[in-house]
Amino acid sequence: MQSRFRNDRQLTVRMTVTLFLLGLLYVAFVAALIVLLKSWVLVVVIAAGVLIAQYWFSDRIALYAMHGRIVEREEHPQLHGVVDRLCAVADMPKPLVAVSDIDMPNAFATGRNADHAVLCVTTGLLRRLEPDELEGVLAHELSHVAHKDVAVITVASFLGVLAGLMVRFAFYSQLFGGRGNKDQNTAAVFLAVMTVSAAVYAISFMLIRALSRYRELAADRAAALLTGRPSALASALTKVTGDIGRIPTKDLRTAQAFNAFYFTPALGAQPGIANLFSTHPSLEQRLEQLARISAELGEAAVPDTSTPTPGEAL
């Protein structure tokens, strides 16, 4: 079913190209591993198992990792009410609604399609945002579901996960394979697996992050146009980014593995070249885009500050 979120052809093209390139990389990776490990059964079983787990159980994995739980309307009526209104306006199925009991202000959507999606917000986000700001964030997350880029990111990240698993498998096989097996041939195969896996991980890492940065801008655009209030989304972005920057790094480490799915990354400001490896565009880029949309819609000006003061997030 087609939702009322505005189509983004550039996003569709980028997702298609990314999946095509990763598909080619995947085929070459599996072929190389079969040659190196001399066991196509082992490679296929591992590859198929990881892909199935990521595609079918990505929502459960993400919720478990972030201590999220499905909540009913009686427990969070305001949250359900906002999701109901947005889904009605967007003409899309309502996802399951979940809450993560952590202070980091954030939200994410996951699931393989619109009929099997989960929208999760943290208690830290619910506590900090005004109703119109919360609506903007939830519209942003719902647009990810409507554009199907949540499923694409899930599948796209599969290759990097597989490469990482193969590095670990090769390492432990070499470490515990028995002294008699540690000859020159075994060492050569071990080095080859490590090299191929590292190269595949690096390439998939860059492709996924390039796609992720664009899809966040696309979700901002779609949410702003659906709600008609770009300034509310800009306010939420400024507030959430400022508050995340004040959360101790040790409390963000678990969350950082899921940055590609979050409304904003679980990181502080990343200046300079670090932005090239980020899953999200800079706050400045996002606010500039929302300001342009606000001008087009004739709305009041979007806040132009990208460095919130300590009092702004309260």
JSON list of C-alpha atoms in Angstrom, two decimals, residues 156-294:
[
{"chain": "A", "resi": 156, "resn": "ALA", "atom": "CA", "xyz": [22.58, -3.87, 3.71]},
{"chain": "A", "resi": 157, "resn": "SER", "atom": "CA", "xyz": [24.23, -4.17, 7.11]},
{"chain": "A", "resi": 158, "resn": "PHE", "atom": "CA", "xyz": [24.13, -7.97, 6.79]},
{"chain": "A", "resi": 159, "resn": "LEU", "atom": "CA", "xyz": [27.33, -8.15, 4.76]},
{"chain": "A", "resi": 160, "resn": "GLY", "atom": "CA", "xyz": [29.33, -6.20, 7.31]},
{"chain": "A", "resi": 161, "resn": "VAL", "atom": "CA", "xyz": [28.04, -8.42, 10.10]},
{"chain": "A", "resi": 162, "resn": "LEU", "atom": "CA", "xyz": [28.92, -11.55, 8.11]},
{"chain": "A", "resi": 163, "resn": "ALA", "atom": "CA", "xyz": [32.42, -10.24, 7.40]},
{"chain": "A", "resi": 164, "resn": "GLY", "atom": "CA", "xyz": [32.93, -9.56, 11.09]},
{"chain": "A", "resi": 165, "resn": "LEU", "atom": "CA", "xyz": [31.74, -13.05, 12.00]},
{"chain": "A", "resi": 166, "resn": "MET", "atom": "CA", "xyz": [34.11, -14.61, 9.47]},
{"chain": "A", "resi": 167, "resn": "VAL", "atom": "CA", "xyz": [37.06, -12.72, 10.96]},
{"chain": "A", "resi": 168, "resn": "ARG", "atom": "CA", "xyz": [36.17, -14.05, 14.40]},
{"chain": "A", "resi": 169, "resn": "PHE", "atom": "CA", "xyz": [35.64, -17.56, 13.07]},
{"chain": "A", "resi": 170, "resn": "ALA", "atom": "CA", "xyz": [38.99, -17.55, 11.30]},
{"chain": "A", "resi": 171, "resn": "PHE", "atom": "CA", "xyz": [40.73, -16.15, 14.37]},
{"chain": "A", "resi": 172, "resn": "TYR", "atom": "CA", "xyz": [39.34, -18.73, 16.77]},
{"chain": "A", "resi": 173, "resn": "SER", "atom": "CA", "xyz": [39.87, -21.56, 14.29]},
{"chain": "A", "resi": 174, "resn": "GLN", "atom": "CA", "xyz": [43.52, -20.56, 14.07]},
{"chain": "A", "resi": 175, "resn": "LEU", "atom": "CA", "xyz": [43.80, -20.07, 17.81]},
{"chain": "A", "resi": 176, "resn": "PHE", "atom": "CA", "xyz": [42.15, -23.33, 18.87]},
{"chain": "A", "resi": 177, "resn": "GLY", "atom": "CA", "xyz": [42.64, -25.46, 15.78]},
{"chain": "A", "resi": 178, "resn": "GLY", "atom": "CA", "xyz": [45.43, -27.53, 17.30]},
{"chain": "A", "resi": 179, "resn": "ARG", "atom": "CA", "xyz": [49.17, -27.12, 17.06]},
{"chain": "A", "resi": 180, "resn": "GLY", "atom": "CA", "xyz": [49.44, -29.70, 14.30]},
{"chain": "A", "resi": 181, "resn": "ASN", "atom": "CA", "xyz": [47.30, -27.60, 11.99]},
{"chain": "A", "resi": 182, "resn": "LYS", "atom": "CA", "xyz": [49.35, -24.44, 12.37]},
{"chain": "A", "resi": 183, "resn": "ASP", "atom": "CA", "xyz": [51.48, -24.93, 9.31]},
{"chain": "A", "resi": 184, "resn": "GLN", "atom": "CA", "xyz": [52.23, -22.46, 6.56]},
{"chain": "A", "resi": 185, "resn": "ASN", "atom": "CA", "xyz": [49.14, -23.35, 4.51]},
{"chain": "A", "resi": 186, "resn": "THR", "atom": "CA", "xyz": [46.81, -22.83, 7.45]},
{"chain": "A", "resi": 187, "resn": "ALA", "atom": "CA", "xyz": [48.45, -19.52, 8.25]},
{"chain": "A", "resi": 188, "resn": "ALA", "atom": "CA", "xyz": [48.10, -18.41, 4.64]},
{"chain": "A", "resi": 189, "resn": "VAL", "atom": "CA", "xyz": [44.37, -19.28, 4.57]},
{"chain": "A", "resi": 190, "resn": "PHE", "atom": "CA", "xyz": [43.88, -17.48, 7.89]},
{"chain": "A", "resi": 191, "resn": "LEU", "atom": "CA", "xyz": [45.57, -14.34, 6.56]},
{"chain": "A", "resi": 192, "resn": "ALA", "atom": "CA", "xyz": [43.57, -14.47, 3.33]},
{"chain": "A", "resi": 193, "resn": "VAL", "atom": "CA", "xyz": [40.24, -14.79, 5.17]},
{"chain": "A", "resi": 194, "resn": "MET", "atom": "CA", "xyz": [41.15, -11.91, 7.45]},
{"chain": "A", "resi": 195, "resn": "THR", "atom": "CA", "xyz": [42.19, -9.72, 4.50]},
{"chain": "A", "resi": 196, "resn": "VAL", "atom": "CA", "xyz": [39.11, -10.45, 2.39]},
{"chain": "A", "resi": 197, "resn": "SER", "atom": "CA", "xyz": [36.75, -10.00, 5.32]},
{"chain": "A", "resi": 198, "resn": "ALA", "atom": "CA", "xyz": [38.37, -6.73, 6.37]},
{"chain": "A", "resi": 199, "resn": "ALA", "atom": "CA", "xyz": [38.13, -5.36, 2.82]},
{"chain": "A", "resi": 200, "resn": "VAL", "atom": "CA", "xyz": [34.49, -6.37, 2.50]},
{"chain": "A", "resi": 201, "resn": "TYR", "atom": "CA", "xyz": [33.67, -4.82, 5.87]},
{"chain": "A", "resi": 202, "resn": "ALA", "atom": "CA", "xyz": [35.38, -1.54, 4.92]},
{"chain": "A", "resi": 203, "resn": "ILE", "atom": "CA", "xyz": [33.55, -1.25, 1.58]},
{"chain": "A", "resi": 204, "resn": "SER", "atom": "CA", "xyz": [30.14, -2.14, 3.04]},
{"chain": "A", "resi": 205, "resn": "PHE", "atom": "CA", "xyz": [30.79, 0.26, 5.93]},
{"chain": "A", "resi": 206, "resn": "MET", "atom": "CA", "xyz": [31.25, 3.22, 3.58]},
{"chain": "A", "resi": 207, "resn": "LEU", "atom": "CA", "xyz": [28.32, 2.30, 1.30]},
{"chain": "A", "resi": 208, "resn": "ILE", "atom": "CA", "xyz": [25.91, 1.93, 4.22]},
{"chain": "A", "resi": 209, "resn": "ARG", "atom": "CA", "xyz": [26.94, 5.21, 5.83]},
{"chain": "A", "resi": 210, "resn": "ALA", "atom": "CA", "xyz": [26.59, 7.14, 2.58]},
{"chain": "A", "resi": 211, "resn": "LEU", "atom": "CA", "xyz": [23.06, 5.77, 2.19]},
{"chain": "A", "resi": 212, "resn": "SER", "atom": "CA", "xyz": [22.24, 6.35, 5.85]},
{"chain": "A", "resi": 213, "resn": "ARG", "atom": "CA", "xyz": [23.16, 10.05, 5.73]},
{"chain": "A", "resi": 214, "resn": "TYR", "atom": "CA", "xyz": [20.91, 10.64, 2.73]},
{"chain": "A", "resi": 215, "resn": "ARG", "atom": "CA", "xyz": [17.98, 8.68, 4.13]},
{"chain": "A", "resi": 216, "resn": "GLU", "atom": "CA", "xyz": [18.01, 10.83, 7.28]},
{"chain": "A", "resi": 217, "resn": "LEU", "atom": "CA", "xyz": [17.67, 13.99, 5.18]},
{"chain": "A", "resi": 218, "resn": "ALA", "atom": "CA", "xyz": [14.90, 12.31, 3.18]},
{"chain": "A", "resi": 219, "resn": "ALA", "atom": "CA", "xyz": [13.06, 11.39, 6.39]},
{"chain": "A", "resi": 220, "resn": "ASP", "atom": "CA", "xyz": [13.37, 14.96, 7.69]},
{"chain": "A", "resi": 221, "resn": "ARG", "atom": "CA", "xyz": [11.89, 16.29, 4.44]},
{"chain": "A", "resi": 222, "resn": "ALA", "atom": "CA", "xyz": [9.03, 13.80, 4.40]},
{"chain": "A", "resi": 223, "resn": "ALA", "atom": "CA", "xyz": [8.17, 14.40, 8.06]},
{"chain": "A", "resi": 224, "resn": "ALA", "atom": "CA", "xyz": [8.24, 18.19, 7.69]},
{"chain": "A", "resi": 225, "resn": "LEU", "atom": "CA", "xyz": [5.96, 18.10, 4.66]},
{"chain": "A", "resi": 226, "resn": "LEU", "atom": "CA", "xyz": [3.53, 15.61, 6.23]},
{"chain": "A", "resi": 227, "resn": "THR", "atom": "CA", "xyz": [3.11, 17.54, 9.48]},
{"chain": "A", "resi": 228, "resn": "GLY", "atom": "CA", "xyz": [3.47, 21.00, 7.92]},
{"chain": "A", "resi": 229, "resn": "ARG", "atom": "CA", "xyz": [5.64, 22.08, 10.87]},
{"chain": "A", "resi": 230, "resn": "PRO", "atom": "CA", "xyz": [9.35, 21.94, 9.99]},
{"chain": "A", "resi": 231, "resn": "SER", "atom": "CA", "xyz": [10.14, 24.21, 12.93]},
{"chain": "A", "resi": 232, "resn": "ALA", "atom": "CA", "xyz": [8.85, 21.62, 15.42]},
{"chain": "A", "resi": 233, "resn": "LEU", "atom": "CA", "xyz": [11.14, 18.97, 13.97]},
{"chain": "A", "resi": 234, "resn": "ALA", "atom": "CA", "xyz": [14.06, 21.43, 13.97]},
{"chain": "A", "resi": 235, "resn": "SER", "atom": "CA", "xyz": [13.38, 22.24, 17.61]},
{"chain": "A", "resi": 236, "resn": "ALA", "atom": "CA", "xyz": [13.35, 18.53, 18.48]},
{"chain": "A", "resi": 237, "resn": "LEU", "atom": "CA", "xyz": [16.62, 17.98, 16.62]},
{"chain": "A", "resi": 238, "resn": "THR", "atom": "CA", "xyz": [18.33, 20.84, 18.42]},
{"chain": "A", "resi": 239, "resn": "LYS", "atom": "CA", "xyz": [17.03, 19.76, 21.81]},
{"chain": "A", "resi": 240, "resn": "VAL", "atom": "CA", "xyz": [17.84, 16.04, 21.40]},
{"chain": "A", "resi": 241, "resn": "THR", "atom": "CA", "xyz": [21.31, 16.62, 19.94]},
{"chain": "A", "resi": 242, "resn": "GLY", "atom": "CA", "xyz": [22.19, 18.97, 22.77]},
{"chain": "A", "resi": 243, "resn": "ASP", "atom": "CA", "xyz": [21.03, 16.53, 25.42]},
{"chain": "A", "resi": 244, "resn": "ILE", "atom": "CA", "xyz": [22.82, 13.53, 23.90]},
{"chain": "A", "resi": 245, "resn": "GLY", "atom": "CA", "xyz": [26.03, 15.54, 23.95]},
{"chain": "A", "resi": 246, "resn": "ARG", "atom": "CA", "xyz": [25.70, 15.78, 27.74]},
{"chain": "A", "resi": 247, "resn": "ILE", "atom": "CA", "xyz": [25.14, 12.07, 28.38]},
{"chain": "A", "resi": 248, "resn": "PRO", "atom": "CA", "xyz": [28.29, 10.23, 29.60]},
{"chain": "A", "resi": 249, "resn": "THR", "atom": "CA", "xyz": [30.04, 8.32, 26.82]},
{"chain": "A", "resi": 250, "resn": "LYS", "atom": "CA", "xyz": [29.95, 5.09, 28.80]},
{"chain": "A", "resi": 251, "resn": "ASP", "atom": "CA", "xyz": [26.14, 5.22, 28.76]},
{"chain": "A", "resi": 252, "resn": "LEU", "atom": "CA", "xyz": [26.10, 5.56, 24.95]},
{"chain": "A", "resi": 253, "resn": "ARG", "atom": "CA", "xyz": [28.36, 2.65, 24.03]},
{"chain": "A", "resi": 254, "resn": "THR", "atom": "CA", "xyz": [25.60, 0.05, 23.75]},
{"chain": "A", "resi": 255, "resn": "ALA", "atom": "CA", "xyz": [23.43, 2.42, 21.74]},
{"chain": "A", "resi": 256, "resn": "GLN", "atom": "CA", "xyz": [26.15, 3.31, 19.22]},
{"chain": "A", "resi": 257, "resn": "ALA", "atom": "CA", "xyz": [25.88, -0.10, 17.52]},
{"chain": "A", "resi": 258, "resn": "PHE", "atom": "CA", "xyz": [22.38, 0.95, 16.39]},
{"chain": "A", "resi": 259, "resn": "ASN", "atom": "CA", "xyz": [23.20, 4.50, 15.29]},
{"chain": "A", "resi": 260, "resn": "ALA", "atom": "CA", "xyz": [22.05, 3.86, 11.70]},
{"chain": "A", "resi": 261, "resn": "PHE", "atom": "CA", "xyz": [18.50, 3.31, 13.00]},
{"chain": "A", "resi": 262, "resn": "TYR", "atom": "CA", "xyz": [18.28, 6.27, 15.39]},
{"chain": "A", "resi": 263, "resn": "PHE", "atom": "CA", "xyz": [16.68, 9.68, 14.94]},
{"chain": "A", "resi": 264, "resn": "THR", "atom": "CA", "xyz": [20.01, 11.22, 15.93]},
{"chain": "A", "resi": 265, "resn": "PRO", "atom": "CA", "xyz": [23.31, 9.37, 16.53]},
{"chain": "A", "resi": 266, "resn": "ALA", "atom": "CA", "xyz": [24.30, 8.44, 20.07]},
{"chain": "A", "resi": 267, "resn": "LEU", "atom": "CA", "xyz": [27.41, 10.59, 19.81]},
{"chain": "A", "resi": 268, "resn": "GLY", "atom": "CA", "xyz": [28.57, 14.08, 20.58]},
{"chain": "A", "resi": 269, "resn": "ALA", "atom": "CA", "xyz": [29.50, 16.53, 17.84]},
{"chain": "A", "resi": 270, "resn": "GLN", "atom": "CA", "xyz": [31.78, 15.01, 15.22]},
{"chain": "A", "resi": 271, "resn": "PRO", "atom": "CA", "xyz": [33.86, 17.74, 13.59]},
{"chain": "A", "resi": 272, "resn": "GLY", "atom": "CA", "xyz": [35.82, 17.56, 10.37]},
{"chain": "A", "resi": 273, "resn": "ILE", "atom": "CA", "xyz": [36.59, 14.28, 8.65]},
{"chain": "A", "resi": 274, "resn": "ALA", "atom": "CA", "xyz": [34.65, 12.25, 11.23]},
{"chain": "A", "resi": 275, "resn": "ASN", "atom": "CA", "xyz": [31.45, 13.35, 9.46]},
{"chain": "A", "resi": 276, "resn": "LEU", "atom": "CA", "xyz": [32.49, 11.23, 6.47]},
{"chain": "A", "resi": 277, "resn": "PHE", "atom": "CA", "xyz": [32.06, 8.11, 8.61]},
{"chain": "A", "resi": 278, "resn": "SER", "atom": "CA", "xyz": [28.88, 9.24, 10.37]},
{"chain": "A", "resi": 279, "resn": "THR", "atom": "CA", "xyz": [25.51, 7.56, 9.93]},
{"chain": "A", "resi": 280, "resn": "HIS", "atom": "CA", "xyz": [23.79, 10.98, 10.03]},
{"chain": "A", "resi": 281, "resn": "PRO", "atom": "CA", "xyz": [24.30, 14.33, 8.32]},
{"chain": "A", "resi": 282, "resn": "SER", "atom": "CA", "xyz": [25.41, 17.18, 10.55]},
{"chain": "A", "resi": 283, "resn": "LEU", "atom": "CA", "xyz": [22.87, 19.09, 12.61]},
{"chain": "A", "resi": 284, "resn": "GLU", "atom": "CA", "xyz": [23.65, 22.18, 10.53]},
{"chain": "A", "resi": 285, "resn": "GLN", "atom": "CA", "xyz": [22.68, 20.39, 7.29]},
{"chain": "A", "resi": 286, "resn": "ARG", "atom": "CA", "xyz": [19.44, 19.15, 8.77]},
{"chain": "A", "resi": 287, "resn": "LEU", "atom": "CA", "xyz": [18.46, 22.54, 10.16]},
{"chain": "A", "resi": 288, "resn": "GLU", "atom": "CA", "xyz": [19.31, 24.30, 6.89]},
{"chain": "A", "resi": 289, "resn": "GLN", "atom": "CA", "xyz": [17.09, 21.91, 4.95]},
{"chain": "A", "resi": 290, "resn": "LEU", "atom": "CA", "xyz": [14.21, 22.38, 7.40]},
{"chain": "A", "resi": 291, "resn": "ALA", "atom": "CA", "xyz": [14.63, 26.15, 7.19]},
{"chain": "A", "resi": 292, "resn": "ARG", "atom": "CA", "xyz": [14.24, 25.96, 3.38]},
{"chain": "A", "resi": 293, "resn": "ILE", "atom": "CA", "xyz": [11.10, 23.84, 3.71]},
{"chain": "A", "resi": 294, "resn": "SER", "atom": "CA", "xyz": [9.75, 26.23, 6.34]}
]
